[in-house]
Amino acid sequence: MNHTSTVTPRSIDAARWAISTVFLLNGAGIGLWAAHVPTVQARMGIDTGMLSMVLLTVAGGALLAMPLMGGLTGRWGTRRMVLLSGFAFAAMTPLIMGAPSLPLLFIAAFLFGVSNGALDVAMNANASEVETARGLPTMSSFHGFFSLGGLFGAGIGGLLVGQGLGHGQGALMVGVVTAVVLALSAPRVMGFAATHGAGSHFSLPRGAALGLGLLALLCFAVEGALVDWSALLMQERTGATPASAALGFSAFSIAMAACRFAGDRLIVRFGALRIMVVGGLAMFAGLALAVASTHFVLSAVGFALVGLGAANVVPLLFGAAARIPGMSAGNGVAAVATLGYGGLLLAPPVLGWVAMHSSIMVALGVLSLSGLVIALSARVIRR
């Protein structure tokens, strides 16, 4: 498929599945890394503080790359940037898991973050162009493939670690497979004309981009909080064992993935505004239930409700960001994604500080108000 493709129903359908594959591969790489984190920590012999610095380096690389990629997609087109960043991500995934020394681990962590941040912006911008070409809501299903990939990647990573292949060997095999699948999908990734005149240089978010970005920050803050604090809340509040406490985040992840695949049909039937309002209210109610409950099953139900609510909020925000007048799709997504991932990065330590001075219940209880803010501000996504 050329840089600017002839748009036909068949080519749009092929492009949809090609970029869905990219979302799946990206999610799988993130899940694979998550499964390898304890192994990397043990091999390096580093404590939790140093591991936190490694994770912060990954996040820093992503946050640096996102605004830069916004300008590059506007200048060179989303197809080229998807493929370049996709192959870079495939190469960096095994590198971070097999780094032989601490200095090389930090370098690999930074490059892994850069490639992931770049791919995140490029694939979302391309997906928004495919959605526009189809004329139907599609963004939620793209993010569903990312969530599904995360579950697959984590499962594959666990198997590799269990088989003694957790020091980079298994990840290298997965990286090669990822590159091959990406190469096979490349001809079907749709190319659209670059938008040099539509804001191809990054600028600080303002106006519509700022509003969308702040809502993304709140949604990502909730997701980040659940990654780091859901198990601890369940143990402290319900007395659950560590194995049972893991049920909370699992319920959140599975509910989110399932609802994202249903999201496009729900948006067609009920409208984006209603889905956004209900999503925000579900996030509020679910997190409030998880905090208030003293039984781990009810807490898990609360976390699942958060997943159902949050599932389509970010796809709707990213889709709206790609349609901001006067901005390229890549620049709009980059502005919103950068603020969003800032929330993912900042929320866990801020909540930890609040919990230290009060309790994790209070910290997550305050965070539940993010859902109300999202519901009350839902009109920002109107086309």
Short mmCIF file of C-alpha atoms in Angstrom, two decimals:
data_model
loop_
_atom_site.label_atom_id
_atom_site.label_comp_id
_atom_site.label_asym_id
_atom_site.label_seq_id
_atom_site.Cartn_x
_atom_site.Cartn_y
_atom_site.Cartn_z
CA MET A 1 0.00 0.00 0.00
CA ASN A 2 1.49 3.30 -1.05
CA HIS A 3 2.04 6.26 1.25
CA THR A 4 -1.28 7.69 0.12
CA SER A 5 -3.56 4.73 -0.54
CA THR A 6 -6.60 4.52 -2.80
CA VAL A 7 -9.45 4.28 -0.32
CA THR A 8 -11.89 1.45 -1.07
CA PRO A 9 -14.13 -0.54 1.28
CA ARG A 10 -11.78 -3.52 0.95
CA SER A 11 -8.64 -1.48 1.63
CA ILE A 12 -10.26 0.20 4.65
CA ASP A 13 -11.27 -3.19 6.06
CA ALA A 14 -7.74 -4.52 5.53
CA ALA A 15 -6.28 -1.39 7.13
CA ARG A 16 -8.55 -1.83 10.14
CA TRP A 17 -7.26 -5.33 10.82
CA ALA A 18 -3.65 -4.34 10.11
CA ILE A 19 -3.62 -1.51 12.66
CA SER A 20 -5.56 -3.75 15.09
CA THR A 21 -2.64 -6.17 14.80
CA VAL A 22 -0.23 -3.37 15.68
CA PHE A 23 -2.28 -2.56 18.80
CA LEU A 24 -2.22 -6.26 19.73
CA LEU A 25 1.55 -6.48 19.29
CA ASN A 26 2.13 -3.34 21.34
CA GLY A 27 -0.05 -4.62 24.18
CA ALA A 28 1.71 -7.99 24.07
CA GLY A 29 5.11 -6.30 24.40
CA ILE A 30 3.96 -4.33 27.44
CA GLY A 31 2.47 -7.46 29.03
CA LEU A 32 5.65 -9.40 28.32
CA TRP A 33 7.72 -6.71 30.05
CA ALA A 34 5.37 -6.65 33.06
CA ALA A 35 5.85 -10.41 33.50
CA HIS A 36 9.65 -10.04 33.33
CA VAL A 37 10.02 -7.17 35.84
CA PRO A 38 10.60 -9.41 38.90
CA THR A 39 13.10 -11.52 36.95
CA VAL A 40 15.01 -8.46 35.79
CA GLN A 41 15.10 -7.15 39.36
CA ALA A 42 16.44 -10.46 40.69
CA ARG A 43 19.07 -10.80 37.95
CA MET A 44 20.31 -7.26 38.47
CA GLY A 45 20.24 -7.64 42.27
CA ILE A 46 18.56 -4.24 42.70
CA ASP A 47 16.17 -3.11 45.42
CA THR A 48 12.69 -1.68 44.97
CA GLY A 49 14.00 1.90 44.93
CA MET A 50 16.38 1.22 42.04
CA LEU A 51 13.68 -0.73 40.20
CA SER A 52 11.42 2.31 40.56
CA MET A 53 14.11 4.40 38.87
CA VAL A 54 14.22 1.92 35.98
CA LEU A 55 10.43 2.13 35.58
CA LEU A 56 10.61 5.91 35.81
CA THR A 57 13.19 5.87 32.99
CA VAL A 58 10.78 3.88 30.81
CA ALA A 59 8.02 6.41 31.51
CA GLY A 60 10.38 9.33 30.91
CA GLY A 61 11.39 7.98 27.51
CA ALA A 62 7.75 7.60 26.52
CA LEU A 63 6.83 11.11 27.67
CA LEU A 64 9.76 12.56 25.73
CA ALA A 65 8.87 10.72 22.52
CA MET A 66 5.14 11.43 22.44
CA PRO A 67 5.16 15.16 21.63
CA LEU A 68 8.00 14.66 19.14
CA MET A 69 6.07 11.91 17.36
CA GLY A 70 3.07 14.22 17.07
CA GLY A 71 5.09 16.50 14.81
CA LEU A 72 6.65 13.64 12.85
CA THR A 73 3.30 12.03 12.03
CA GLY A 74 2.08 15.37 10.72
CA ARG A 75 5.21 15.78 8.60
CA TRP A 76 5.77 12.22 7.35
CA GLY A 77 2.37 10.57 7.73
CA THR A 78 1.12 8.04 10.25
CA ARG A 79 1.86 4.90 8.19
CA ARG A 80 5.60 5.52 8.02
CA MET A 81 5.80 6.38 11.71
CA VAL A 82 3.76 3.29 12.72
CA LEU A 83 6.15 1.01 10.89
CA LEU A 84 9.36 2.73 12.04
CA SER A 85 8.32 2.88 15.68
CA GLY A 86 6.80 -0.62 15.51
CA PHE A 87 10.04 -2.24 14.37
CA ALA A 88 11.97 -0.20 16.95
CA PHE A 89 9.61 -1.45 19.67
CA ALA A 90 10.10 -5.06 18.52
CA ALA A 91 13.87 -4.58 18.82
CA MET A 92 13.80 -2.82 22.20
CA THR A 93 11.46 -5.34 23.88
CA PRO A 94 14.05 -8.15 24.24
CA LEU A 95 16.83 -5.63 24.87
CA ILE A 96 15.36 -4.35 28.14
CA MET A 97 14.71 -7.89 29.40
CA GLY A 98 18.18 -9.19 28.59
CA ALA A 99 20.40 -6.21 29.49
CA PRO A 100 23.57 -7.66 31.08
CA SER A 101 24.43 -4.73 33.38
CA LEU A 102 22.70 -1.94 35.28
CA PRO A 103 23.97 0.92 33.05
CA LEU A 104 22.82 -0.96 29.95
CA LEU A 105 19.49 -1.67 31.63
CA PHE A 106 18.88 2.06 32.08
CA ILE A 107 19.82 2.73 28.45
CA ALA A 108 17.54 -0.08 27.29
CA ALA A 109 14.74 1.16 29.55
CA PHE A 110 14.94 4.63 28.04
CA LEU A 111 14.94 3.30 24.47
CA PHE A 112 12.08 0.93 25.26
CA GLY A 113 10.09 3.87 26.62
CA VAL A 114 10.89 6.03 23.59
CA SER A 115 9.83 3.33 21.12
CA ASN A 116 6.64 2.57 23.07
CA GLY A 117 5.67 6.24 23.38
CA ALA A 118 6.33 6.83 19.68
CA LEU A 119 4.32 3.77 18.66
CA ASP A 120 1.46 4.73 20.95
CA VAL A 121 1.00 8.10 19.25
CA ALA A 122 1.56 6.82 15.71
CA MET A 123 -0.82 3.86 15.93
CA ASN A 124 -3.58 5.91 17.60
CA ALA A 125 -3.26 8.62 14.95
CA ASN A 126 -3.42 6.04 12.15
CA ALA A 127 -6.35 4.32 13.85
CA SER A 128 -8.24 7.60 14.03
CA GLU A 129 -7.70 8.07 10.29
CA VAL A 130 -9.03 4.58 9.61
CA GLU A 131 -12.04 5.32 11.84
CA THR A 132 -12.73 8.51 9.87
CA ALA A 133 -12.42 6.65 6.56
CA ARG A 134 -14.86 3.96 7.77
CA GLY A 135 -17.34 6.54 9.02
CA LEU A 136 -18.14 4.34 12.02
CA PRO A 137 -16.88 4.25 15.63
CA THR A 138 -13.88 1.90 15.70
CA MET A 139 -11.40 3.27 18.23
CA SER A 140 -12.69 1.20 21.17
CA SER A 141 -12.04 -2.07 19.36
CA PHE A 142 -8.48 -0.96 18.57
CA HIS A 143 -7.87 -0.41 22.27
CA GLY A 144 -9.56 -3.74 22.94
CA PHE A 145 -6.85 -5.43 20.90
CA PHE A 146 -4.24 -3.60 22.99
CA SER A 147 -5.83 -4.91 26.20
CA LEU A 148 -6.07 -8.41 24.74
CA GLY A 149 -2.43 -8.22 23.74
CA GLY A 150 -1.50 -7.23 27.28
CA LEU A 151 -3.23 -10.33 28.65
CA PHE A 152 -1.53 -12.55 26.03
CA GLY A 153 1.87 -10.98 26.61
CA ALA A 154 1.66 -11.40 30.36
CA GLY A 155 0.63 -15.03 29.95
CA ILE A 156 3.40 -15.79 27.46
CA GLY A 157 5.90 -13.98 29.69
CA GLY A 158 4.87 -16.08 32.67
CA LEU A 159 5.36 -19.27 30.65
CA LEU A 160 8.79 -18.15 29.44
CA VAL A 161 9.93 -17.26 32.94
CA GLY A 162 8.61 -20.59 34.22
CA GLN A 163 10.62 -22.44 31.58
CA GLY A 164 13.84 -20.66 32.52
CA LEU A 165 13.76 -18.37 29.48
CA GLY A 166 13.19 -15.16 31.41
CA HIS A 167 16.65 -13.64 30.94
CA GLY A 168 16.07 -12.37 27.43
CA GLN A 169 16.12 -15.58 25.40
CA GLY A 170 12.35 -15.97 25.31
CA ALA A 171 11.80 -12.25 24.78
CA LEU A 172 14.18 -12.35 21.81
CA MET A 173 12.06 -15.06 20.19
CA VAL A 174 8.92 -13.04 20.82
CA GLY A 175 10.63 -9.93 19.40
CA VAL A 176 11.49 -11.79 16.18
CA VAL A 177 7.91 -13.05 15.86
CA THR A 178 6.62 -9.51 16.48
CA ALA A 179 8.84 -8.11 13.72
CA VAL A 180 7.73 -10.82 11.28
CA VAL A 181 4.03 -10.25 12.00
CA LEU A 182 4.51 -6.50 11.66
CA ALA A 183 6.27 -6.98 8.32
CA LEU A 184 3.40 -9.16 7.08
CA SER A 185 0.88 -6.53 8.19
CA ALA A 186 2.82 -3.57 6.77
CA PRO A 187 1.39 -3.64 3.22
CA ARG A 188 -2.12 -3.30 4.63
CA VAL A 189 -1.42 -0.41 7.02
CA MET A 190 -3.19 2.46 5.29
CA GLY A 191 -1.26 5.56 4.30
CA PHE A 192 -2.87 8.99 4.40
CA ALA A 193 -1.56 12.28 3.12
CA ALA A 194 0.72 14.05 5.60
CA THR A 195 -0.75 17.21 7.11
CA HIS A 196 2.17 19.64 7.07
CA GLY A 197 -0.10 22.62 7.50
CA ALA A 198 -2.20 21.20 10.32
CA GLY A 199 0.07 21.77 13.23
CA SER A 200 2.99 19.52 12.32
CA HIS A 201 5.10 21.00 15.10
CA PHE A 202 4.36 20.23 18.74
CA SER A 203 3.05 23.00 20.95
CA LEU A 204 1.85 23.00 24.52
CA PRO A 205 -1.72 21.67 24.87
CA ARG A 206 -4.35 24.38 25.02
CA GLY A 207 -8.02 24.79 24.30
CA ALA A 208 -9.69 21.54 23.28
CA ALA A 209 -6.45 19.57 23.53
CA LEU A 210 -5.92 20.73 27.12
CA GLY A 211 -9.45 19.78 28.18
CA LEU A 212 -9.21 16.34 26.59
CA GLY A 213 -5.73 15.85 28.02
CA LEU A 214 -6.78 16.65 31.58
CA LEU A 215 -9.60 14.10 31.38
CA ALA A 216 -7.13 11.55 30.00
CA LEU A 217 -4.85 12.36 32.93
CA LEU A 218 -7.66 11.54 35.38
CA CYS A 219 -8.54 8.29 33.62
CA PHE A 220 -4.92 7.14 33.40
CA ALA A 221 -4.42 8.11 37.05
CA VAL A 222 -7.16 5.67 38.03
CA GLU A 223 -5.60 2.94 35.88
CA GLY A 224 -2.16 3.55 37.33
CA ALA A 225 -3.54 3.52 40.87
CA LEU A 226 -5.16 0.15 40.31
CA VAL A 227 -1.94 -1.35 38.96
CA ASP A 228 0.02 -0.35 42.06
CA TRP A 229 -2.52 -0.17 44.88
CA SER A 230 -5.48 -2.49 44.20
CA ALA A 231 -3.87 -5.58 45.75
CA LEU A 232 -2.73 -3.64 48.83
CA LEU A 233 -6.21 -2.17 49.33
CA MET A 234 -7.80 -5.62 49.17
CA GLN A 235 -5.31 -7.06 51.63
CA GLU A 236 -5.70 -4.22 54.13
CA ARG A 237 -9.45 -3.75 53.76
CA THR A 238 -10.68 -7.33 53.29
CA GLY A 239 -7.86 -9.46 54.74
CA ALA A 240 -7.45 -11.25 51.41
CA THR A 241 -4.40 -13.40 50.77
CA PRO A 242 -1.89 -12.13 48.20
CA ALA A 243 -3.27 -14.63 45.66
CA SER A 244 -6.87 -13.51 46.26
CA ALA A 245 -5.85 -9.85 46.25
CA ALA A 246 -4.58 -10.24 42.69
CA LEU A 247 -8.19 -10.91 41.71
CA GLY A 248 -8.92 -7.19 41.87
CA PHE A 249 -6.63 -6.11 39.06
CA SER A 250 -7.48 -9.23 37.04
CA ALA A 251 -11.18 -8.35 37.24
CA PHE A 252 -10.41 -4.79 36.16
CA SER A 253 -8.29 -5.92 33.18
CA ILE A 254 -10.71 -8.56 31.89
CA ALA A 255 -13.73 -6.27 32.23
CA MET A 256 -11.91 -3.48 30.41
CA ALA A 257 -10.84 -5.72 27.51
CA ALA A 258 -14.35 -7.16 27.09
CA CYS A 259 -16.07 -3.77 27.21
CA ARG A 260 -13.67 -2.27 24.69
CA PHE A 261 -14.65 -4.87 22.10
CA ALA A 262 -18.30 -4.03 22.74
CA GLY A 263 -17.62 -0.29 22.87
CA ASP A 264 -18.03 0.55 19.19
CA ARG A 265 -21.50 -1.03 19.05
CA LEU A 266 -22.49 0.70 22.28
CA ILE A 267 -21.36 4.07 20.90
CA VAL A 268 -23.40 3.56 17.72
CA ARG A 269 -26.48 2.62 19.74
CA PHE A 270 -26.33 5.09 22.61
CA GLY A 271 -23.98 7.84 21.40
CA ALA A 272 -20.49 8.81 22.52
CA LEU A 273 -21.73 11.38 25.05
CA ARG A 274 -23.86 8.88 26.97
CA ILE A 275 -21.09 6.28 26.98
CA MET A 276 -18.69 8.89 28.36
CA VAL A 277 -21.11 9.95 31.12
CA VAL A 278 -21.97 6.38 32.12
CA GLY A 279 -18.29 5.45 31.99
CA GLY A 280 -17.33 8.20 34.40
CA LEU A 281 -20.14 7.33 36.79
CA ALA A 282 -19.17 3.64 36.69
CA MET A 283 -15.57 4.53 37.52
CA PHE A 284 -16.77 6.55 40.52
CA ALA A 285 -19.20 3.90 41.76
CA GLY A 286 -16.81 1.02 41.21
CA LEU A 287 -13.89 2.60 43.03
CA ALA A 288 -16.18 3.71 45.86
CA LEU A 289 -17.47 0.13 46.20
CA ALA A 290 -13.95 -1.29 46.20
CA VAL A 291 -12.89 1.15 48.92
CA ALA A 292 -15.98 0.67 51.10
CA SER A 293 -16.28 -3.11 50.85
CA THR A 294 -14.86 -5.44 53.50
CA HIS A 295 -15.26 -8.57 51.34
CA PHE A 296 -12.74 -9.30 48.62
CA VAL A 297 -15.39 -10.52 46.13
CA LEU A 298 -17.31 -7.24 46.41
CA SER A 299 -14.04 -5.32 46.06
CA ALA A 300 -13.24 -7.30 42.93
CA VAL A 301 -16.71 -6.49 41.58
CA GLY A 302 -15.95 -2.83 42.24
CA PHE A 303 -12.68 -3.02 40.33
CA ALA A 304 -14.46 -4.79 37.45
CA LEU A 305 -16.99 -1.92 37.38
CA VAL A 306 -14.09 0.54 37.14
CA GLY A 307 -12.77 -1.46 34.17
CA LEU A 308 -16.18 -1.39 32.46
CA GLY A 309 -16.43 2.36 32.98
CA ALA A 310 -12.89 3.28 31.98
CA ALA A 311 -12.81 0.96 28.97
CA ASN A 312 -14.11 3.44 26.40
CA VAL A 313 -13.15 6.75 28.00
CA VAL A 314 -9.58 6.85 26.63
CA PRO A 315 -10.56 5.64 23.11
CA LEU A 316 -13.21 8.38 22.96
CA LEU A 317 -10.73 11.00 24.18
CA PHE A 318 -8.06 9.91 21.68
CA GLY A 319 -10.61 9.85 18.86
CA ALA A 320 -11.75 13.37 19.73
CA ALA A 321 -8.11 14.52 19.98
CA ALA A 322 -7.43 13.32 16.45
CA ARG A 323 -10.27 15.49 15.16
CA ILE A 324 -9.30 18.80 16.77
CA PRO A 325 -9.58 21.52 14.09
CA GLY A 326 -6.23 23.03 13.10
CA MET A 327 -4.17 20.12 14.47
CA SER A 328 -2.89 17.00 12.73
CA ALA A 329 -4.23 13.71 14.07
CA GLY A 330 -0.77 12.87 15.42
CA ASN A 331 -0.33 16.19 17.19
CA GLY A 332 -3.77 16.00 18.78
CA VAL A 333 -3.20 12.46 20.02
CA ALA A 334 0.32 13.36 21.19
CA ALA A 335 -0.91 16.28 23.29
CA VAL A 336 -3.65 14.23 24.97
CA ALA A 337 -1.49 11.11 25.38
CA THR A 338 1.36 13.07 26.97
CA LEU A 339 -0.93 14.54 29.62
CA GLY A 340 -2.63 11.17 30.08
CA TYR A 341 0.58 9.27 30.63
CA GLY A 342 1.70 12.03 32.96
CA GLY A 343 -1.24 10.99 35.14
CA LEU A 344 -0.22 7.35 34.88
CA LEU A 345 3.27 8.30 36.04
CA LEU A 346 2.37 10.78 38.80
CA ALA A 347 -0.70 9.19 40.36
CA PRO A 348 0.90 6.19 42.14
CA PRO A 349 3.54 8.19 44.08
CA VAL A 350 1.07 10.99 44.89
CA LEU A 351 -1.43 8.44 46.19
CA GLY A 352 1.36 6.80 48.16
CA TRP A 353 2.10 10.15 49.83
CA VAL A 354 -1.59 10.65 50.66
CA ALA A 355 -1.81 7.08 52.00
CA MET A 356 1.27 7.63 54.16
CA HIS A 357 -0.42 10.60 55.85
CA SER A 358 -3.87 9.00 56.07
CA SER A 359 -4.67 5.60 54.51
CA ILE A 360 -4.90 3.91 51.14
CA MET A 361 -8.69 3.97 51.58
CA VAL A 362 -8.68 7.76 51.77
CA ALA A 363 -6.31 8.08 48.81
CA LEU A 364 -8.39 5.88 46.51
CA GLY A 365 -11.62 7.37 47.86
CA VAL A 366 -10.49 10.83 46.78
CA LEU A 367 -9.37 9.44 43.41
CA SER A 368 -12.86 8.01 42.82
CA LEU A 369 -14.02 11.62 42.33
CA SER A 370 -12.15 11.56 39.01
CA GLY A 371 -15.04 9.54 37.62
CA LEU A 372 -17.50 12.28 38.54
CA VAL A 373 -15.31 14.93 36.89
CA ILE A 374 -15.13 12.83 33.70
CA ALA A 375 -18.92 12.35 33.67
CA LEU A 376 -19.60 16.06 34.23
CA SER A 377 -17.08 17.08 31.53
CA ALA A 378 -18.17 14.55 28.90
CA ARG A 379 -19.31 17.21 26.42
CA VAL A 380 -15.69 17.91 25.43
CA ILE A 381 -15.73 14.83 23.17
CA ARG A 382 -18.56 16.08 20.96
CA ARG A 383 -17.51 16.14 17.32
#
